[in-house]
Amino acid sequence: MQIYTFVLLIAKMLPGMIRAYADSKSGMKIVIAGAGEMGSHLAKMLSGNGHDITVIDSDPKLLADVASLADVLTVEGDSTTFAVLRKASVRKCDLFI
């Protein structure tokens, strides 16, 4: 229960923090590791603000679900491996979540 509360707190704080940073830039490249509840929620919230969002997950069904809800790129694979991170262009991103 404590972890879930922490996740909800981060979900509420993160968009404001991103907005503050993004004011100095036009359209950030954001990579989100995980297309679960938290990742898909963040992708939906951030995709409408002119950001390039990439979501990484090993479950193709979750990726299809988030792609149908938001304007995002998806990368299938384990986000803890270098090959998948390279495929998602993590080196070029402004924010990795």
mmCIF file of N, CA, C and O in Angstrom:
data_model
loop_
_atom_site.group_PDB
_atom_site.id
_atom_site.type_symbol
_atom_site.label_atom_id
_atom_site.label_comp_id
_atom_site.label_asym_id
_atom_site.label_seq_id
_atom_site.Cartn_x
_atom_site.Cartn_y
_atom_site.Cartn_z
ATOM 1 N N MET A 1 0.820 -1.193 0.000
ATOM 2 C CA MET A 1 0.000 0.000 0.000
ATOM 3 C C MET A 1 0.866 1.260 0.000
ATOM 4 O O MET A 1 0.538 2.236 -0.643
ATOM 5 N N GLN A 2 1.991 1.230 0.707
ATOM 6 C CA GLN A 2 2.856 2.403 0.765
ATOM 7 C C GLN A 2 3.464 2.702 -0.602
ATOM 8 O O GLN A 2 3.597 3.857 -0.978
ATOM 9 N N ILE A 3 3.827 1.659 -1.341
ATOM 10 C CA ILE A 3 4.418 1.858 -2.666
ATOM 11 C C ILE A 3 3.377 2.482 -3.594
ATOM 12 O O ILE A 3 3.687 3.398 -4.351
ATOM 13 N N TYR A 4 2.153 2.018 -3.532
ATOM 14 C CA TYR A 4 1.094 2.555 -4.378
ATOM 15 C C TYR A 4 0.868 4.040 -4.080
ATOM 16 O O TYR A 4 0.715 4.846 -4.995
ATOM 17 N N THR A 5 0.877 4.415 -2.811
ATOM 18 C CA THR A 5 0.723 5.812 -2.418
ATOM 19 C C THR A 5 1.876 6.643 -2.962
ATOM 20 O O THR A 5 1.678 7.753 -3.454
ATOM 21 N N PHE A 6 3.093 6.114 -2.887
ATOM 22 C CA PHE A 6 4.266 6.812 -3.412
ATOM 23 C C PHE A 6 4.135 7.009 -4.920
ATOM 24 O O PHE A 6 4.427 8.083 -5.444
ATOM 25 N N VAL A 7 3.679 5.986 -5.624
ATOM 26 C CA VAL A 7 3.499 6.065 -7.075
ATOM 27 C C VAL A 7 2.466 7.137 -7.415
ATOM 28 O O VAL A 7 2.653 7.919 -8.345
ATOM 29 N N LEU A 8 1.369 7.194 -6.667
ATOM 30 C CA LEU A 8 0.355 8.208 -6.915
ATOM 31 C C LEU A 8 0.902 9.607 -6.678
ATOM 32 O O LEU A 8 0.610 10.539 -7.427
ATOM 33 N N LEU A 9 1.716 9.765 -5.653
ATOM 34 C CA LEU A 9 2.331 11.054 -5.358
ATOM 35 C C LEU A 9 3.240 11.492 -6.503
ATOM 36 O O LEU A 9 3.182 12.635 -6.958
ATOM 37 N N ILE A 10 4.067 10.572 -6.994
ATOM 38 C CA ILE A 10 4.953 10.882 -8.116
ATOM 39 C C ILE A 10 4.138 11.227 -9.358
ATOM 40 O O ILE A 10 4.461 12.168 -10.081
ATOM 41 N N ALA A 11 3.061 10.492 -9.603
ATOM 42 C CA ALA A 11 2.221 10.746 -10.779
ATOM 43 C C ALA A 11 1.618 12.145 -10.734
ATOM 44 O O ALA A 11 1.441 12.781 -11.763
ATOM 45 N N LYS A 12 1.326 12.643 -9.543
ATOM 46 C CA LYS A 12 0.766 13.990 -9.423
ATOM 47 C C LYS A 12 1.837 15.059 -9.550
ATOM 48 O O LYS A 12 1.594 16.126 -10.092
ATOM 49 N N MET A 13 3.042 14.796 -9.064
ATOM 50 C CA MET A 13 4.109 15.791 -9.071
ATOM 51 C C MET A 13 4.833 15.875 -10.418
ATOM 52 O O MET A 13 5.228 16.954 -10.841
ATOM 53 N N LEU A 14 5.026 14.753 -11.065
ATOM 54 C CA LEU A 14 5.864 14.680 -12.256
ATOM 55 C C LEU A 14 5.414 15.591 -13.398
ATOM 56 O O LEU A 14 6.236 16.289 -13.972
ATOM 57 N N PRO A 15 4.135 15.635 -13.753
ATOM 58 C CA PRO A 15 3.744 16.513 -14.864
ATOM 59 C C PRO A 15 4.110 17.983 -14.626
ATOM 60 O O PRO A 15 4.547 18.671 -15.538
ATOM 61 N N GLY A 16 3.941 18.470 -13.412
ATOM 62 C CA GLY A 16 4.311 19.850 -13.100
ATOM 63 C C GLY A 16 5.802 20.082 -13.230
ATOM 64 O O GLY A 16 6.245 21.110 -13.741
ATOM 65 N N MET A 17 6.589 19.120 -12.779
ATOM 66 C CA MET A 17 8.035 19.230 -12.886
ATOM 67 C C MET A 17 8.454 19.221 -14.360
ATOM 68 O O MET A 17 9.321 19.981 -14.775
ATOM 69 N N ILE A 18 7.818 18.377 -15.151
ATOM 70 C CA ILE A 18 8.134 18.301 -16.574
ATOM 71 C C ILE A 18 7.725 19.589 -17.269
ATOM 72 O O ILE A 18 8.454 20.120 -18.098
ATOM 73 N N ARG A 19 6.553 20.119 -16.920
ATOM 74 C CA ARG A 19 6.098 21.367 -17.521
ATOM 75 C C ARG A 19 7.079 22.498 -17.254
ATOM 76 O O ARG A 19 7.394 23.291 -18.130
ATOM 77 N N ALA A 20 7.583 22.579 -16.034
ATOM 78 C CA ALA A 20 8.533 23.632 -15.679
ATOM 79 C C ALA A 20 9.807 23.506 -16.509
ATOM 80 O O ALA A 20 10.342 24.490 -17.009
ATOM 81 N N TYR A 21 10.299 22.294 -16.667
ATOM 82 C CA TYR A 21 11.503 22.064 -17.469
ATOM 83 C C TYR A 21 11.226 22.308 -18.953
ATOM 84 O O TYR A 21 12.029 22.882 -19.658
ATOM 85 N N ALA A 22 10.058 21.883 -19.401
ATOM 86 C CA ALA A 22 9.719 21.971 -20.820
ATOM 87 C C ALA A 22 9.478 23.410 -21.271
ATOM 88 O O ALA A 22 9.574 23.693 -22.459
ATOM 89 N N ASP A 23 9.171 24.315 -20.347
ATOM 90 C CA ASP A 23 8.957 25.707 -20.729
ATOM 91 C C ASP A 23 10.193 26.289 -21.405
ATOM 92 O O ASP A 23 10.092 27.169 -22.241
ATOM 93 N N SER A 24 11.355 25.783 -21.028
ATOM 94 C CA SER A 24 12.583 26.287 -21.636
ATOM 95 C C SER A 24 12.922 25.553 -22.930
ATOM 96 O O SER A 24 13.842 25.921 -23.629
ATOM 97 N N LYS A 25 12.193 24.507 -23.256
ATOM 98 C CA LYS A 25 12.434 23.719 -24.465
ATOM 99 C C LYS A 25 11.115 23.522 -25.198
ATOM 100 O O LYS A 25 10.064 23.569 -24.604
ATOM 101 N N SER A 26 11.188 23.291 -26.476
ATOM 102 C CA SER A 26 9.961 22.965 -27.198
ATOM 103 C C SER A 26 9.971 21.471 -27.503
ATOM 104 O O SER A 26 10.827 20.986 -28.221
ATOM 105 N N GLY A 27 9.037 20.753 -26.949
ATOM 106 C CA GLY A 27 8.909 19.331 -27.188
ATOM 107 C C GLY A 27 10.070 18.497 -26.692
ATOM 108 O O GLY A 27 11.094 18.418 -27.333
ATOM 109 N N MET A 28 9.900 17.892 -25.560
ATOM 110 C CA MET A 28 10.929 17.031 -24.987
ATOM 111 C C MET A 28 10.802 15.629 -25.549
ATOM 112 O O MET A 28 9.726 15.208 -25.949
ATOM 113 N N LYS A 29 11.908 14.892 -25.556
ATOM 114 C CA LYS A 29 11.893 13.462 -25.884
ATOM 115 C C LYS A 29 11.901 12.736 -24.548
ATOM 116 O O LYS A 29 12.842 12.856 -23.771
ATOM 117 N N ILE A 30 10.825 12.013 -24.267
ATOM 118 C CA ILE A 30 10.643 11.331 -22.990
ATOM 119 C C ILE A 30 10.517 9.837 -23.243
ATOM 120 O O ILE A 30 9.739 9.408 -24.096
ATOM 121 N N VAL A 31 11.288 9.056 -22.508
ATOM 122 C CA VAL A 31 11.207 7.593 -22.593
ATOM 123 C C VAL A 31 10.650 7.081 -21.267
ATOM 124 O O VAL A 31 11.151 7.433 -20.193
ATOM 125 N N ILE A 32 9.608 6.261 -21.348
ATOM 126 C CA ILE A 32 8.966 5.694 -20.164
ATOM 127 C C ILE A 32 9.196 4.193 -20.174
ATOM 128 O O ILE A 32 8.830 3.504 -21.130
ATOM 129 N N ALA A 33 9.817 3.683 -19.118
ATOM 130 C CA ALA A 33 10.051 2.243 -18.985
ATOM 131 C C ALA A 33 8.857 1.630 -18.272
ATOM 132 O O ALA A 33 8.648 1.864 -17.080
ATOM 133 N N GLY A 34 8.069 0.887 -19.002
ATOM 134 C CA GLY A 34 6.911 0.219 -18.420
ATOM 135 C C GLY A 34 5.612 0.781 -18.955
ATOM 136 O O GLY A 34 5.390 1.993 -18.923
ATOM 137 N N ALA A 35 4.757 -0.088 -19.451
ATOM 138 C CA ALA A 35 3.460 0.315 -19.993
ATOM 139 C C ALA A 35 2.327 -0.134 -19.087
ATOM 140 O O ALA A 35 1.194 -0.293 -19.523
ATOM 141 N N GLY A 36 2.649 -0.318 -17.829
ATOM 142 C CA GLY A 36 1.622 -0.710 -16.862
ATOM 143 C C GLY A 36 0.744 0.472 -16.493
ATOM 144 O O GLY A 36 0.634 1.447 -17.239
ATOM 145 N N GLU A 37 0.138 0.405 -15.335
ATOM 146 C CA GLU A 37 -0.778 1.439 -14.889
ATOM 147 C C GLU A 37 -0.111 2.819 -14.837
ATOM 148 O O GLU A 37 -0.630 3.799 -15.369
ATOM 149 N N MET A 38 1.040 2.883 -14.224
ATOM 150 C CA MET A 38 1.749 4.154 -14.066
ATOM 151 C C MET A 38 2.284 4.665 -15.400
ATOM 152 O O MET A 38 2.101 5.835 -15.743
ATOM 153 N N GLY A 39 2.955 3.806 -16.162
ATOM 154 C CA GLY A 39 3.535 4.219 -17.428
ATOM 155 C C GLY A 39 2.491 4.673 -18.434
ATOM 156 O O GLY A 39 2.668 5.682 -19.118
ATOM 157 N N SER A 40 1.385 3.948 -18.529
ATOM 158 C CA SER A 40 0.345 4.336 -19.481
ATOM 159 C C SER A 40 -0.335 5.627 -19.048
ATOM 160 O O SER A 40 -0.669 6.473 -19.890
ATOM 161 N N HIS A 41 -0.495 5.823 -17.751
ATOM 162 C CA HIS A 41 -1.082 7.072 -17.241
ATOM 163 C C HIS A 41 -0.184 8.259 -17.595
ATOM 164 O O HIS A 41 -0.657 9.284 -18.089
ATOM 165 N N LEU A 42 1.108 8.120 -17.363
ATOM 166 C CA LEU A 42 2.046 9.193 -17.694
ATOM 167 C C LEU A 42 2.089 9.452 -19.194
ATOM 168 O O LEU A 42 2.123 10.604 -19.639
ATOM 169 N N ALA A 43 2.080 8.397 -19.987
ATOM 170 C CA ALA A 43 2.109 8.547 -21.450
ATOM 171 C C ALA A 43 0.892 9.328 -21.932
ATOM 172 O O ALA A 43 1.015 10.219 -22.775
ATOM 173 N N LYS A 44 -0.288 9.009 -21.393
ATOM 174 C CA LYS A 44 -1.503 9.721 -21.776
ATOM 175 C C LYS A 44 -1.413 11.191 -21.390
ATOM 176 O O LYS A 44 -1.758 12.070 -22.171
ATOM 177 N N MET A 45 -0.943 11.459 -20.183
ATOM 178 C CA MET A 45 -0.868 12.835 -19.693
ATOM 179 C C MET A 45 0.130 13.670 -20.494
ATOM 180 O O MET A 45 -0.109 14.842 -20.753
ATOM 181 N N LEU A 46 1.252 13.087 -20.859
ATOM 182 C CA LEU A 46 2.333 13.849 -21.475
ATOM 183 C C LEU A 46 2.262 13.920 -22.992
ATOM 184 O O LEU A 46 2.822 14.833 -23.599
ATOM 185 N N SER A 47 1.584 12.970 -23.628
ATOM 186 C CA SER A 47 1.606 12.914 -25.095
ATOM 187 C C SER A 47 0.885 14.079 -25.746
ATOM 188 O O SER A 47 1.231 14.469 -26.857
ATOM 189 N N GLY A 48 -0.073 14.655 -25.093
ATOM 190 C CA GLY A 48 -0.815 15.762 -25.677
ATOM 191 C C GLY A 48 -0.130 17.107 -25.555
ATOM 192 O O GLY A 48 -0.668 18.118 -25.987
ATOM 193 N N ASN A 49 1.043 17.146 -24.976
ATOM 194 C CA ASN A 49 1.729 18.411 -24.729
ATOM 195 C C ASN A 49 2.873 18.668 -25.704
ATOM 196 O O ASN A 49 3.774 19.440 -25.401
ATOM 197 N N GLY A 50 2.868 18.000 -26.840
ATOM 198 C CA GLY A 50 3.900 18.235 -27.841
ATOM 199 C C GLY A 50 5.216 17.534 -27.583
ATOM 200 O O GLY A 50 6.233 17.873 -28.170
ATOM 201 N N HIS A 51 5.213 16.558 -26.695
ATOM 202 C CA HIS A 51 6.427 15.804 -26.400
ATOM 203 C C HIS A 51 6.471 14.538 -27.251
ATOM 204 O O HIS A 51 5.433 13.990 -27.622
ATOM 205 N N ASP A 52 7.678 14.082 -27.552
ATOM 206 C CA ASP A 52 7.861 12.795 -28.222
ATOM 207 C C ASP A 52 7.999 11.743 -27.134
ATOM 208 O O ASP A 52 8.986 11.744 -26.402
ATOM 209 N N ILE A 53 7.033 10.871 -27.022
ATOM 210 C CA ILE A 53 7.001 9.862 -25.964
ATOM 211 C C ILE A 53 7.313 8.500 -26.560
ATOM 212 O O ILE A 53 6.720 8.098 -27.562
ATOM 213 N N THR A 54 8.231 7.779 -25.917
ATOM 214 C CA THR A 54 8.524 6.391 -26.264
ATOM 215 C C THR A 54 8.278 5.551 -25.024
ATOM 216 O O THR A 54 8.747 5.890 -23.938
ATOM 217 N N VAL A 55 7.527 4.470 -25.181
ATOM 218 C CA VAL A 55 7.227 3.574 -24.058
ATOM 219 C C VAL A 55 7.877 2.226 -24.338
ATOM 220 O O VAL A 55 7.724 1.664 -25.417
ATOM 221 N N ILE A 56 8.603 1.716 -23.337
ATOM 222 C CA ILE A 56 9.271 0.409 -23.437
ATOM 223 C C ILE A 56 8.556 -0.579 -22.533
ATOM 224 O O ILE A 56 8.281 -0.274 -21.363
ATOM 225 N N ASP A 57 8.266 -1.763 -23.045
ATOM 226 C CA ASP A 57 7.711 -2.837 -22.216
ATOM 227 C C ASP A 57 7.924 -4.160 -22.943
ATOM 228 O O ASP A 57 8.031 -4.192 -24.169
ATOM 229 N N SER A 58 7.973 -5.231 -22.175
ATOM 230 C CA SER A 58 8.163 -6.552 -22.776
ATOM 231 C C SER A 58 6.833 -7.216 -23.150
ATOM 232 O O SER A 58 6.830 -8.243 -23.815
ATOM 233 N N ASP A 59 5.715 -6.618 -22.741
ATOM 234 C CA ASP A 59 4.398 -7.182 -23.020
ATOM 235 C C ASP A 59 3.755 -6.472 -24.222
ATOM 236 O O ASP A 59 3.374 -5.300 -24.118
ATOM 237 N N PRO A 60 3.630 -7.155 -25.358
ATOM 238 C CA PRO A 60 3.066 -6.514 -26.548
ATOM 239 C C PRO A 60 1.622 -6.039 -26.370
ATOM 240 O O PRO A 60 1.218 -5.048 -26.955
ATOM 241 N N LYS A 61 0.851 -6.733 -25.535
ATOM 242 C CA LYS A 61 -0.539 -6.324 -25.303
ATOM 243 C C LYS A 61 -0.594 -4.982 -24.576
ATOM 244 O O LYS A 61 -1.376 -4.100 -24.933
ATOM 245 N N LEU A 62 0.251 -4.804 -23.565
ATOM 246 C CA LEU A 62 0.288 -3.525 -22.852
ATOM 247 C C LEU A 62 0.735 -2.394 -23.782
ATOM 248 O O LEU A 62 0.198 -1.283 -23.722
ATOM 249 N N LEU A 63 1.701 -2.686 -24.646
ATOM 250 C CA LEU A 63 2.167 -1.678 -25.589
ATOM 251 C C LEU A 63 1.053 -1.289 -26.564
ATOM 252 O O LEU A 63 0.878 -0.107 -26.886
ATOM 253 N N ALA A 64 0.298 -2.271 -27.035
ATOM 254 C CA ALA A 64 -0.815 -1.993 -27.944
ATOM 255 C C ALA A 64 -1.878 -1.153 -27.240
ATOM 256 O O ALA A 64 -2.443 -0.221 -27.835
ATOM 257 N N ASP A 65 -2.130 -1.448 -25.977
ATOM 258 C CA ASP A 65 -3.123 -0.690 -25.211
ATOM 259 C C ASP A 65 -2.711 0.771 -25.063
ATOM 260 O O ASP A 65 -3.511 1.675 -25.286
ATOM 261 N N VAL A 66 -1.455 1.010 -24.675
ATOM 262 C CA VAL A 66 -1.001 2.393 -24.488
ATOM 263 C C VAL A 66 -0.920 3.120 -25.825
ATOM 264 O O VAL A 66 -1.222 4.314 -25.908
ATOM 265 N N ALA A 67 -0.575 2.431 -26.893
ATOM 266 C CA ALA A 67 -0.508 3.057 -28.216
ATOM 267 C C ALA A 67 -1.891 3.457 -28.706
ATOM 268 O O ALA A 67 -2.029 4.424 -29.454
ATOM 269 N N SER A 68 -2.918 2.730 -28.281
ATOM 270 C CA SER A 68 -4.277 3.077 -28.694
ATOM 271 C C SER A 68 -4.827 4.261 -27.900
ATOM 272 O O SER A 68 -5.750 4.931 -28.342
ATOM 273 N N LEU A 69 -4.247 4.524 -26.729
ATOM 274 C CA LEU A 69 -4.731 5.607 -25.872
ATOM 275 C C LEU A 69 -3.988 6.924 -26.075
ATOM 276 O O LEU A 69 -4.505 7.987 -25.755
ATOM 277 N N ALA A 70 -2.752 6.855 -26.547
ATOM 278 C CA ALA A 70 -1.919 8.056 -26.631
ATOM 279 C C ALA A 70 -1.054 8.004 -27.884
ATOM 280 O O ALA A 70 -0.794 6.934 -28.431
ATOM 281 N N ASP A 71 -0.593 9.173 -28.294
ATOM 282 C CA ASP A 71 0.286 9.287 -29.458
ATOM 283 C C ASP A 71 1.719 9.015 -28.997
ATOM 284 O O ASP A 71 2.428 9.943 -28.593
ATOM 285 N N VAL A 72 2.119 7.752 -29.017
ATOM 286 C CA VAL A 72 3.436 7.345 -28.523
ATOM 287 C C VAL A 72 4.093 6.359 -29.479
ATOM 288 O O VAL A 72 3.415 5.704 -30.265
ATOM 289 N N LEU A 73 5.404 6.275 -29.384
ATOM 290 C CA LEU A 73 6.146 5.198 -30.040
ATOM 291 C C LEU A 73 6.310 4.099 -29.007
ATOM 292 O O LEU A 73 6.421 4.375 -27.807
ATOM 293 N N THR A 74 6.346 2.856 -29.456
ATOM 294 C CA THR A 74 6.531 1.754 -28.524
ATOM 295 C C THR A 74 7.740 0.925 -28.934
ATOM 296 O O THR A 74 8.028 0.784 -30.121
ATOM 297 N N VAL A 75 8.426 0.409 -27.924
ATOM 298 C CA VAL A 75 9.565 -0.481 -28.138
ATOM 299 C C VAL A 75 9.327 -1.710 -27.276
ATOM 300 O O VAL A 75 9.180 -1.593 -26.058
ATOM 301 N N GLU A 76 9.279 -2.865 -27.918
ATOM 302 C CA GLU A 76 9.064 -4.106 -27.169
ATOM 303 C C GLU A 76 10.406 -4.668 -26.707
ATOM 304 O O GLU A 76 11.335 -4.803 -27.501
ATOM 305 N N GLY A 77 10.502 -4.958 -25.412
ATOM 306 C CA GLY A 77 11.711 -5.546 -24.865
ATOM 307 C C GLY A 77 11.890 -5.203 -23.401
ATOM 308 O O GLY A 77 11.087 -4.488 -22.805
ATOM 309 N N ASP A 78 12.960 -5.719 -22.844
ATOM 310 C CA ASP A 78 13.297 -5.531 -21.435
ATOM 311 C C ASP A 78 14.052 -4.215 -21.279
ATOM 312 O O ASP A 78 15.148 -4.047 -21.814
ATOM 313 N N SER A 79 13.490 -3.292 -20.528
ATOM 314 C CA SER A 79 14.082 -1.961 -20.392
ATOM 315 C C SER A 79 15.354 -1.939 -19.551
ATOM 316 O O SER A 79 15.945 -0.880 -19.361
ATOM 317 N N THR A 80 15.785 -3.103 -19.085
ATOM 318 C CA THR A 80 17.048 -3.154 -18.336
ATOM 319 C C THR A 80 18.207 -3.631 -19.211
ATOM 320 O O THR A 80 19.318 -3.789 -18.711
ATOM 321 N N THR A 81 17.939 -3.843 -20.498
ATOM 322 C CA THR A 81 19.016 -4.296 -21.389
ATOM 323 C C THR A 81 19.472 -3.139 -22.282
ATOM 324 O O THR A 81 18.671 -2.315 -22.724
ATOM 325 N N PHE A 82 20.774 -3.104 -22.543
ATOM 326 C CA PHE A 82 21.344 -2.027 -23.343
ATOM 327 C C PHE A 82 20.787 -1.997 -24.761
ATOM 328 O O PHE A 82 20.564 -0.930 -25.330
ATOM 329 N N ALA A 83 20.569 -3.159 -25.350
ATOM 330 C CA ALA A 83 20.069 -3.217 -26.731
ATOM 331 C C ALA A 83 18.705 -2.540 -26.852
ATOM 332 O O ALA A 83 18.455 -1.775 -27.786
ATOM 333 N N VAL A 84 17.823 -2.800 -25.918
ATOM 334 C CA VAL A 84 16.486 -2.203 -25.947
ATOM 335 C C VAL A 84 16.570 -0.707 -25.664
ATOM 336 O O VAL A 84 15.889 0.098 -26.310
ATOM 337 N N LEU A 85 17.420 -0.311 -24.733
ATOM 338 C CA LEU A 85 17.583 1.111 -24.435
ATOM 339 C C LEU A 85 18.136 1.863 -25.653
ATOM 340 O O LEU A 85 17.712 2.984 -25.943
ATOM 341 N N ARG A 86 19.062 1.228 -26.369
ATOM 342 C CA ARG A 86 19.583 1.836 -27.593
ATOM 343 C C ARG A 86 18.473 1.982 -28.640
ATOM 344 O O ARG A 86 18.362 3.004 -29.311
ATOM 345 N N LYS A 87 17.668 0.938 -28.775
ATOM 346 C CA LYS A 87 16.568 0.947 -29.746
ATOM 347 C C LYS A 87 15.576 2.076 -29.435
ATOM 348 O O LYS A 87 14.994 2.659 -30.337
ATOM 349 N N ALA A 88 15.422 2.391 -28.156
ATOM 350 C CA ALA A 88 14.514 3.459 -27.737
ATOM 351 C C ALA A 88 15.180 4.832 -27.764
ATOM 352 O O ALA A 88 14.546 5.829 -27.402
ATOM 353 N N SER A 89 16.440 4.888 -28.167
ATOM 354 C CA SER A 89 17.209 6.145 -28.257
ATOM 355 C C SER A 89 17.275 6.875 -26.920
ATOM 356 O O SER A 89 17.092 8.093 -26.854
ATOM 357 N N VAL A 90 17.561 6.128 -25.872
ATOM 358 C CA VAL A 90 17.618 6.718 -24.535
ATOM 359 C C VAL A 90 18.722 7.785 -24.437
ATOM 360 O O VAL A 90 18.559 8.776 -23.738
ATOM 361 N N ARG A 91 19.805 7.613 -25.164
ATOM 362 C CA ARG A 91 20.888 8.600 -25.124
ATOM 363 C C ARG A 91 20.444 9.992 -25.569
ATOM 364 O O ARG A 91 20.986 10.986 -25.127
ATOM 365 N N LYS A 92 19.462 10.033 -26.448
ATOM 366 C CA LYS A 92 19.008 11.306 -26.992
ATOM 367 C C LYS A 92 17.807 11.887 -26.240
ATOM 368 O O LYS A 92 17.324 12.950 -26.592
ATOM 369 N N CYS A 93 17.335 11.187 -25.208
ATOM 370 C CA CYS A 93 16.135 11.663 -24.520
ATOM 371 C C CYS A 93 16.482 12.737 -23.493
ATOM 372 O O CYS A 93 17.597 12.823 -22.980
ATOM 373 N N ASP A 94 15.482 13.577 -23.218
ATOM 374 C CA ASP A 94 15.607 14.612 -22.209
ATOM 375 C C ASP A 94 15.233 14.082 -20.832
ATOM 376 O O ASP A 94 15.689 14.597 -19.817
ATOM 377 N N LEU A 95 14.366 13.073 -20.812
ATOM 378 C CA LEU A 95 13.884 12.532 -19.544
ATOM 379 C C LEU A 95 13.624 11.037 -19.699
ATOM 380 O O LEU A 95 12.988 10.617 -20.663
ATOM 381 N N PHE A 96 14.122 10.253 -18.755
ATOM 382 C CA PHE A 96 13.891 8.806 -18.720
ATOM 383 C C PHE A 96 13.150 8.498 -17.423
ATOM 384 O O PHE A 96 13.624 8.817 -16.348
ATOM 385 N N ILE A 97 11.971 7.903 -17.582
ATOM 386 C CA ILE A 97 11.140 7.577 -16.402
ATOM 387 C C ILE A 97 11.019 6.079 -16.304
ATOM 388 O O ILE A 97 10.607 5.432 -17.241
#
